[in-house]
Amino acid sequence: MSAKIRLHVEHPLAEGQPLPLDREQAHYLFTVMRLEPGARVLLFNGRDGEWLAEVSEAGKRGGTLTALARTAPQRMPPDVWLCFAPLKKARTDFIVEKAAELGAARILPVQTDFTNAERIRRDRLQAHAREAAEQCGGTHVPEVAELRPLAALLGDWPQGRRLMFCDESRAGPASVLEGESRGAWAILIGPEGGFSQSERARLHALPFARAVSLGPRILRADTAAVAALTLWQQALGDWA
């Protein structure tokens, strides 16, 4: 019996391990998807790979799955963070979903001088990241961090992590990150209005930052996030 549903769980996964479901998970599996005892699902927890499991008990408010066998090893993404200025709700959701699909290890919303959104719902964005990982076959769910001012993020930057700074003022041939090495990286996407002059000057002065172009056209911020992750993955990530 094949399994078409993938579900992220917090519990350890091992052969014969019983896995209690919370009310939301039970509603999705048994009310929305109409699964019954004996049905198979795929599970992952970000640590133990992907597992085939069977519905042991099904109820409206809960249920139990039993892990049967591992179907895929744990696959971790490359060590790249996506830092971006939040946009309107639907476009921020899009960025988080695509970052999870494209293999970002961590997602960091940042407040810039021209950021329109002053707050985020971190729990909602984390749920979007989890759902994207469930749908794309990933075994890792990137953490969505709390919104932080860009200045604070740069002031507390971890040693050894490079920063790919997408500078819209450099529209032209796309950069290919020649001469750069793999390792710990982050990608920074600005807001709809772009970076302020002071932010751009600070970024260009940082010894760990590299300004890049994403091509001859100025992209919308949500498009830029996808383009930047694709560019990085092809040059330095697990697509190369």
PDB file of C-alpha atoms in Angstrom:
ATOM      1  CA  MET A   1       0.000   0.000   0.000  1.00  0.00           C
ATOM      2  CA  SER A   2       1.587   3.279  -1.104  1.00  0.00           C
ATOM      3  CA  ALA A   3       1.547   6.464   0.981  1.00  0.00           C
ATOM      4  CA  LYS A   4       0.794   9.848  -0.588  1.00  0.00           C
ATOM      5  CA  ILE A   5       0.571  11.957   2.574  1.00  0.00           C
ATOM      6  CA  ARG A   6       3.697  13.295   4.308  1.00  0.00           C
ATOM      7  CA  LEU A   7       3.500  14.679   7.826  1.00  0.00           C
ATOM      8  CA  HIS A   8       6.025  16.413  10.066  1.00  0.00           C
ATOM      9  CA  VAL A   9       6.017  15.177  13.671  1.00  0.00           C
ATOM     10  CA  GLU A  10       8.032  16.085  16.752  1.00  0.00           C
ATOM     11  CA  HIS A  11       8.382  12.566  18.184  1.00  0.00           C
ATOM     12  CA  PRO A  12      11.401  10.291  17.672  1.00  0.00           C
ATOM     13  CA  LEU A  13      11.029   7.854  14.792  1.00  0.00           C
ATOM     14  CA  ALA A  14      12.049   4.208  15.105  1.00  0.00           C
ATOM     15  CA  GLU A  15      10.629   0.849  14.072  1.00  0.00           C
ATOM     16  CA  GLY A  16       7.521   0.059  16.113  1.00  0.00           C
ATOM     17  CA  GLN A  17       7.436   3.535  17.691  1.00  0.00           C
ATOM     18  CA  PRO A  18       3.848   4.630  18.535  1.00  0.00           C
ATOM     19  CA  LEU A  19       3.177   8.257  17.594  1.00  0.00           C
ATOM     20  CA  PRO A  20       0.249  10.079  19.225  1.00  0.00           C
ATOM     21  CA  LEU A  21      -1.445  12.684  17.046  1.00  0.00           C
ATOM     22  CA  ASP A  22      -2.661  16.056  18.258  1.00  0.00           C
ATOM     23  CA  ARG A  23      -6.135  17.326  17.439  1.00  0.00           C
ATOM     24  CA  GLU A  24      -5.039  19.314  14.377  1.00  0.00           C
ATOM     25  CA  GLN A  25      -3.147  16.376  12.865  1.00  0.00           C
ATOM     26  CA  ALA A  26      -6.040  14.003  13.576  1.00  0.00           C
ATOM     27  CA  HIS A  27      -8.502  16.394  11.931  1.00  0.00           C
ATOM     28  CA  TYR A  28      -6.338  16.615   8.823  1.00  0.00           C
ATOM     29  CA  LEU A  29      -5.754  12.870   8.466  1.00  0.00           C
ATOM     30  CA  PHE A  30      -9.148  11.496   9.478  1.00  0.00           C
ATOM     31  CA  THR A  31     -11.643  14.246   8.617  1.00  0.00           C
ATOM     32  CA  VAL A  32     -10.041  16.055   5.686  1.00  0.00           C
ATOM     33  CA  MET A  33      -8.140  13.150   4.091  1.00  0.00           C
ATOM     34  CA  ARG A  34     -10.553  10.468   5.409  1.00  0.00           C
ATOM     35  CA  LEU A  35      -7.862   7.960   6.367  1.00  0.00           C
ATOM     36  CA  GLU A  36      -8.852   4.846   8.292  1.00  0.00           C
ATOM     37  CA  PRO A  37      -6.911   2.353  10.433  1.00  0.00           C
ATOM     38  CA  GLY A  38      -4.421   0.497   8.268  1.00  0.00           C
ATOM     39  CA  ALA A  39      -3.768   3.468   5.981  1.00  0.00           C
ATOM     40  CA  ARG A  40      -0.125   4.414   5.377  1.00  0.00           C
ATOM     41  CA  VAL A  41       1.518   7.834   5.689  1.00  0.00           C
ATOM     42  CA  LEU A  42       5.087   9.121   5.487  1.00  0.00           C
ATOM     43  CA  LEU A  43       6.602  10.897   8.493  1.00  0.00           C
ATOM     44  CA  PHE A  44       9.708  12.973   9.222  1.00  0.00           C
ATOM     45  CA  ASN A  45      10.912  14.926  12.247  1.00  0.00           C
ATOM     46  CA  GLY A  46      14.032  16.690  10.956  1.00  0.00           C
ATOM     47  CA  ARG A  47      16.361  14.212  12.714  1.00  0.00           C
ATOM     48  CA  ASP A  48      15.605  10.589  11.830  1.00  0.00           C
ATOM     49  CA  GLY A  49      14.940  10.657   8.084  1.00  0.00           C
ATOM     50  CA  GLU A  50      11.633   9.705   6.472  1.00  0.00           C
ATOM     51  CA  TRP A  51       9.532   6.830   7.789  1.00  0.00           C
ATOM     52  CA  LEU A  52       6.568   4.840   6.593  1.00  0.00           C
ATOM     53  CA  ALA A  53       3.867   4.622   9.268  1.00  0.00           C
ATOM     54  CA  GLU A  54       0.458   3.044   9.648  1.00  0.00           C
ATOM     55  CA  VAL A  55      -2.691   4.411  11.224  1.00  0.00           C
ATOM     56  CA  SER A  56      -3.289   2.374  14.368  1.00  0.00           C
ATOM     57  CA  GLU A  57      -6.114   4.391  15.924  1.00  0.00           C
ATOM     58  CA  ALA A  58      -8.274   7.070  14.321  1.00  0.00           C
ATOM     59  CA  GLY A  59     -10.529   9.525  16.096  1.00  0.00           C
ATOM     60  CA  LYS A  60     -11.937  13.022  15.687  1.00  0.00           C
ATOM     61  CA  ARG A  61      -9.767  14.495  18.424  1.00  0.00           C
ATOM     62  CA  GLY A  62      -6.695  12.292  18.248  1.00  0.00           C
ATOM     63  CA  GLY A  63      -5.211   9.055  17.063  1.00  0.00           C
ATOM     64  CA  THR A  64      -2.045   7.014  16.864  1.00  0.00           C
ATOM     65  CA  LEU A  65       0.378   6.102  14.110  1.00  0.00           C
ATOM     66  CA  THR A  66       2.953   3.324  14.283  1.00  0.00           C
ATOM     67  CA  ALA A  67       6.329   3.727  12.552  1.00  0.00           C
ATOM     68  CA  LEU A  68       7.110   0.741  10.317  1.00  0.00           C
ATOM     69  CA  ALA A  69      10.322   1.301   8.369  1.00  0.00           C
ATOM     70  CA  ARG A  70      12.639   4.090   7.287  1.00  0.00           C
ATOM     71  CA  THR A  71      12.172   5.015   3.635  1.00  0.00           C
ATOM     72  CA  ALA A  72      14.853   7.718   3.259  1.00  0.00           C
ATOM     73  CA  PRO A  73      17.852   8.973   5.246  1.00  0.00           C
ATOM     74  CA  GLN A  74      17.967  12.365   6.935  1.00  0.00           C
ATOM     75  CA  ARG A  75      18.933  14.965   4.327  1.00  0.00           C
ATOM     76  CA  MET A  76      20.135  18.314   5.653  1.00  0.00           C
ATOM     77  CA  PRO A  77      20.211  21.378   3.407  1.00  0.00           C
ATOM     78  CA  PRO A  78      23.388  23.396   2.834  1.00  0.00           C
ATOM     79  CA  ASP A  79      24.191  25.959   5.522  1.00  0.00           C
ATOM     80  CA  VAL A  80      22.522  28.970   3.916  1.00  0.00           C
ATOM     81  CA  TRP A  81      20.156  31.417   5.618  1.00  0.00           C
ATOM     82  CA  LEU A  82      17.622  33.593   3.839  1.00  0.00           C
ATOM     83  CA  CYS A  83      17.290  37.086   5.343  1.00  0.00           C
ATOM     84  CA  PHE A  84      14.466  39.173   3.895  1.00  0.00           C
ATOM     85  CA  ALA A  85      12.326  42.208   4.626  1.00  0.00           C
ATOM     86  CA  PRO A  86       8.690  41.112   5.165  1.00  0.00           C
ATOM     87  CA  LEU A  87       6.128  42.173   2.563  1.00  0.00           C
ATOM     88  CA  LYS A  88       2.349  41.985   2.501  1.00  0.00           C
ATOM     89  CA  LYS A  89       0.977  38.784   4.014  1.00  0.00           C
ATOM     90  CA  ALA A  90       0.573  36.614   0.902  1.00  0.00           C
ATOM     91  CA  ARG A  91       3.963  37.563  -0.539  1.00  0.00           C
ATOM     92  CA  THR A  92       5.740  36.940   2.774  1.00  0.00           C
ATOM     93  CA  ASP A  93       4.051  33.537   2.918  1.00  0.00           C
ATOM     94  CA  PHE A  94       5.318  32.868  -0.625  1.00  0.00           C
ATOM     95  CA  ILE A  95       8.903  33.718   0.306  1.00  0.00           C
ATOM     96  CA  VAL A  96       8.866  31.405   3.333  1.00  0.00           C
ATOM     97  CA  GLU A  97       7.341  28.539   1.366  1.00  0.00           C
ATOM     98  CA  LYS A  98       9.805  28.837  -1.523  1.00  0.00           C
ATOM     99  CA  ALA A  99      12.772  29.222   0.830  1.00  0.00           C
ATOM    100  CA  ALA A 100      11.835  25.922   2.472  1.00  0.00           C
ATOM    101  CA  GLU A 101      11.402  24.229  -0.917  1.00  0.00           C
ATOM    102  CA  LEU A 102      14.697  25.579  -2.275  1.00  0.00           C
ATOM    103  CA  GLY A 103      16.738  24.395   0.689  1.00  0.00           C
ATOM    104  CA  ALA A 104      17.266  27.327   3.043  1.00  0.00           C
ATOM    105  CA  ALA A 105      18.482  26.065   6.410  1.00  0.00           C
ATOM    106  CA  ARG A 106      17.075  29.059   8.328  1.00  0.00           C
ATOM    107  CA  ILE A 107      14.746  31.979   7.503  1.00  0.00           C
ATOM    108  CA  LEU A 108      15.308  35.377   9.149  1.00  0.00           C
ATOM    109  CA  PRO A 109      12.833  38.263   8.643  1.00  0.00           C
ATOM    110  CA  VAL A 110      14.572  41.647   9.026  1.00  0.00           C
ATOM    111  CA  GLN A 111      13.287  45.184   9.589  1.00  0.00           C
ATOM    112  CA  THR A 112      14.961  47.646   7.202  1.00  0.00           C
ATOM    113  CA  ASP A 113      14.519  51.396   6.796  1.00  0.00           C
ATOM    114  CA  PHE A 114      11.908  50.885   4.069  1.00  0.00           C
ATOM    115  CA  THR A 115      10.221  47.696   5.315  1.00  0.00           C
ATOM    116  CA  ASN A 116       6.430  48.032   5.088  1.00  0.00           C
ATOM    117  CA  ALA A 117       5.491  45.291   7.557  1.00  0.00           C
ATOM    118  CA  GLU A 118       6.213  46.171  11.178  1.00  0.00           C
ATOM    119  CA  ARG A 119       5.369  42.763  12.636  1.00  0.00           C
ATOM    120  CA  ILE A 120       5.039  39.132  11.609  1.00  0.00           C
ATOM    121  CA  ARG A 121       3.191  36.081  12.894  1.00  0.00           C
ATOM    122  CA  ARG A 122       6.151  33.797  13.435  1.00  0.00           C
ATOM    123  CA  ASP A 123       3.976  30.790  14.316  1.00  0.00           C
ATOM    124  CA  ARG A 124       2.006  31.138  11.070  1.00  0.00           C
ATOM    125  CA  LEU A 125       5.165  31.478   8.973  1.00  0.00           C
ATOM    126  CA  GLN A 126       6.699  28.459  10.716  1.00  0.00           C
ATOM    127  CA  ALA A 127       3.590  26.471   9.800  1.00  0.00           C
ATOM    128  CA  HIS A 128       4.036  27.504   6.148  1.00  0.00           C
ATOM    129  CA  ALA A 129       7.661  26.320   6.235  1.00  0.00           C
ATOM    130  CA  ARG A 130       6.573  22.991   7.731  1.00  0.00           C
ATOM    131  CA  GLU A 131       3.837  22.486   5.121  1.00  0.00           C
ATOM    132  CA  ALA A 132       6.275  23.295   2.306  1.00  0.00           C
ATOM    133  CA  ALA A 133       8.725  20.683   3.604  1.00  0.00           C
ATOM    134  CA  GLU A 134       5.914  18.144   3.821  1.00  0.00           C
ATOM    135  CA  GLN A 135       4.893  18.758   0.218  1.00  0.00           C
ATOM    136  CA  CYS A 136       8.332  18.932  -1.422  1.00  0.00           C
ATOM    137  CA  GLY A 137       9.785  15.730   0.042  1.00  0.00           C
ATOM    138  CA  GLY A 138      12.242  17.439   2.378  1.00  0.00           C
ATOM    139  CA  THR A 139      13.270  15.994   5.721  1.00  0.00           C
ATOM    140  CA  HIS A 140      14.312  19.338   7.264  1.00  0.00           C
ATOM    141  CA  VAL A 141      12.035  22.209   8.319  1.00  0.00           C
ATOM    142  CA  PRO A 142      13.894  25.540   8.414  1.00  0.00           C
ATOM    143  CA  GLU A 143      13.442  27.607  11.546  1.00  0.00           C
ATOM    144  CA  VAL A 144      11.693  30.938  11.011  1.00  0.00           C
ATOM    145  CA  ALA A 145      13.288  33.466  13.371  1.00  0.00           C
ATOM    146  CA  GLU A 146      11.640  36.441  15.023  1.00  0.00           C
ATOM    147  CA  LEU A 147      11.715  39.765  13.155  1.00  0.00           C
ATOM    148  CA  ARG A 148      14.905  41.727  13.957  1.00  0.00           C
ATOM    149  CA  PRO A 149      16.234  45.119  12.840  1.00  0.00           C
ATOM    150  CA  LEU A 150      18.796  44.743  10.079  1.00  0.00           C
ATOM    151  CA  ALA A 151      21.306  46.822  12.051  1.00  0.00           C
ATOM    152  CA  ALA A 152      21.017  44.449  15.030  1.00  0.00           C
ATOM    153  CA  LEU A 153      21.431  41.388  12.814  1.00  0.00           C
ATOM    154  CA  LEU A 154      24.568  42.784  11.160  1.00  0.00           C
ATOM    155  CA  GLY A 155      25.969  43.945  14.481  1.00  0.00           C
ATOM    156  CA  ASP A 156      25.709  40.431  15.889  1.00  0.00           C
ATOM    157  CA  TRP A 157      26.822  38.596  12.739  1.00  0.00           C
ATOM    158  CA  PRO A 158      28.351  35.145  13.369  1.00  0.00           C
ATOM    159  CA  GLN A 159      32.039  34.847  12.595  1.00  0.00           C
ATOM    160  CA  GLY A 160      32.825  32.857   9.470  1.00  0.00           C
ATOM    161  CA  ARG A 161      29.427  33.278   7.772  1.00  0.00           C
ATOM    162  CA  ARG A 162      29.530  35.043   4.394  1.00  0.00           C
ATOM    163  CA  LEU A 163      26.697  37.320   3.222  1.00  0.00           C
ATOM    164  CA  MET A 164      25.400  37.480  -0.353  1.00  0.00           C
ATOM    165  CA  PHE A 165      23.860  40.942  -0.557  1.00  0.00           C
ATOM    166  CA  CYS A 166      21.443  41.357  -3.484  1.00  0.00           C
ATOM    167  CA  ASP A 167      21.949  44.974  -4.579  1.00  0.00           C
ATOM    168  CA  GLU A 168      19.218  46.202  -6.934  1.00  0.00           C
ATOM    169  CA  SER A 169      21.433  49.131  -7.973  1.00  0.00           C
ATOM    170  CA  ARG A 170      23.710  46.624  -9.732  1.00  0.00           C
ATOM    171  CA  ALA A 171      21.143  45.450 -12.303  1.00  0.00           C
ATOM    172  CA  GLY A 172      23.096  43.871 -15.142  1.00  0.00           C
ATOM    173  CA  PRO A 173      24.591  40.464 -15.926  1.00  0.00           C
ATOM    174  CA  ALA A 174      23.793  38.043 -13.112  1.00  0.00           C
ATOM    175  CA  SER A 175      26.635  37.312 -10.708  1.00  0.00           C
ATOM    176  CA  VAL A 176      27.878  33.732 -10.519  1.00  0.00           C
ATOM    177  CA  LEU A 177      29.884  33.967  -7.281  1.00  0.00           C
ATOM    178  CA  GLU A 178      33.204  33.228  -8.968  1.00  0.00           C
ATOM    179  CA  GLY A 179      36.009  32.337  -6.602  1.00  0.00           C
ATOM    180  CA  GLU A 180      33.769  31.890  -3.577  1.00  0.00           C
ATOM    181  CA  SER A 181      33.905  28.723  -1.499  1.00  0.00           C
ATOM    182  CA  ARG A 182      31.216  26.582   0.058  1.00  0.00           C
ATOM    183  CA  GLY A 183      30.463  26.851   3.748  1.00  0.00           C
ATOM    184  CA  ALA A 184      28.255  28.991   5.967  1.00  0.00           C
ATOM    185  CA  TRP A 185      26.418  31.673   3.965  1.00  0.00           C
ATOM    186  CA  ALA A 186      23.403  33.955   4.149  1.00  0.00           C
ATOM    187  CA  ILE A 187      21.427  35.748   1.449  1.00  0.00           C
ATOM    188  CA  LEU A 188      19.942  39.199   2.071  1.00  0.00           C
ATOM    189  CA  ILE A 189      16.937  40.474   0.100  1.00  0.00           C
ATOM    190  CA  GLY A 190      15.781  44.055   0.577  1.00  0.00           C
ATOM    191  CA  PRO A 191      12.258  45.507   0.832  1.00  0.00           C
ATOM    192  CA  GLU A 192      10.005  46.736  -1.975  1.00  0.00           C
ATOM    193  CA  GLY A 193      11.556  50.197  -1.799  1.00  0.00           C
ATOM    194  CA  GLY A 194      15.098  48.848  -1.788  1.00  0.00           C
ATOM    195  CA  PHE A 195      17.787  49.507   0.776  1.00  0.00           C
ATOM    196  CA  SER A 196      18.377  53.033   2.047  1.00  0.00           C
ATOM    197  CA  GLN A 197      21.624  54.776   1.137  1.00  0.00           C
ATOM    198  CA  SER A 198      22.997  54.292   4.638  1.00  0.00           C
ATOM    199  CA  GLU A 199      22.092  50.579   4.650  1.00  0.00           C
ATOM    200  CA  ARG A 200      23.682  50.054   1.234  1.00  0.00           C
ATOM    201  CA  ALA A 201      26.851  51.881   2.309  1.00  0.00           C
ATOM    202  CA  ARG A 202      27.124  49.754   5.448  1.00  0.00           C
ATOM    203  CA  LEU A 203      26.588  46.535   3.536  1.00  0.00           C
ATOM    204  CA  HIS A 204      29.233  47.392   0.944  1.00  0.00           C
ATOM    205  CA  ALA A 205      31.705  48.121   3.747  1.00  0.00           C
ATOM    206  CA  LEU A 206      31.271  44.775   5.498  1.00  0.00           C
ATOM    207  CA  PRO A 207      34.273  42.484   4.973  1.00  0.00           C
ATOM    208  CA  PHE A 208      32.086  39.367   4.977  1.00  0.00           C
ATOM    209  CA  ALA A 209      29.528  40.671   2.433  1.00  0.00           C
ATOM    210  CA  ARG A 210      29.524  40.324  -1.335  1.00  0.00           C
ATOM    211  CA  ALA A 211      27.184  42.443  -3.448  1.00  0.00           C
ATOM    212  CA  VAL A 212      25.640  40.578  -6.386  1.00  0.00           C
ATOM    213  CA  SER A 213      23.330  41.299  -9.313  1.00  0.00           C
ATOM    214  CA  LEU A 214      20.294  39.141 -10.037  1.00  0.00           C
ATOM    215  CA  GLY A 215      20.199  40.038 -13.722  1.00  0.00           C
ATOM    216  CA  PRO A 216      19.307  42.944 -16.011  1.00  0.00           C
ATOM    217  CA  ARG A 217      15.878  43.655 -14.504  1.00  0.00           C
ATOM    218  CA  ILE A 218      14.952  44.895 -11.046  1.00  0.00           C
ATOM    219  CA  LEU A 219      12.931  42.081  -9.488  1.00  0.00           C
ATOM    220  CA  ARG A 220      10.093  42.199  -7.000  1.00  0.00           C
ATOM    221  CA  ALA A 221      11.310  41.197  -3.565  1.00  0.00           C
ATOM    222  CA  ASP A 222       9.530  37.831  -3.570  1.00  0.00           C
ATOM    223  CA  THR A 223      10.883  37.012  -7.047  1.00  0.00           C
ATOM    224  CA  ALA A 224      14.346  38.141  -5.953  1.00  0.00           C
ATOM    225  CA  ALA A 225      14.321  35.685  -3.036  1.00  0.00           C
ATOM    226  CA  VAL A 226      13.675  32.761  -5.391  1.00  0.00           C
ATOM    227  CA  ALA A 227      16.240  33.990  -7.935  1.00  0.00           C
ATOM    228  CA  ALA A 228      18.916  34.544  -5.273  1.00  0.00           C
ATOM    229  CA  LEU A 229      18.478  31.121  -3.679  1.00  0.00           C
ATOM    230  CA  THR A 230      18.587  29.515  -7.128  1.00  0.00           C
ATOM    231  CA  LEU A 231      21.769  31.408  -8.053  1.00  0.00           C
ATOM    232  CA  TRP A 232      23.444  30.447  -4.770  1.00  0.00           C
ATOM    233  CA  GLN A 233      22.364  26.801  -4.937  1.00  0.00           C
ATOM    234  CA  GLN A 234      23.700  26.425  -8.482  1.00  0.00           C
ATOM    235  CA  ALA A 235      27.056  27.971  -7.556  1.00  0.00           C
ATOM    236  CA  LEU A 236      27.730  26.859  -3.982  1.00  0.00           C
ATOM    237  CA  GLY A 237      24.856  24.682  -2.734  1.00  0.00           C
ATOM    238  CA  ASP A 238      23.665  21.115  -3.202  1.00  0.00           C
ATOM    239  CA  TRP A 239      22.647  21.729  -6.826  1.00  0.00           C
ATOM    240  CA  ALA A 240      26.247  22.307  -7.890  1.00  0.00           C
TER     241      ALA A 240
END
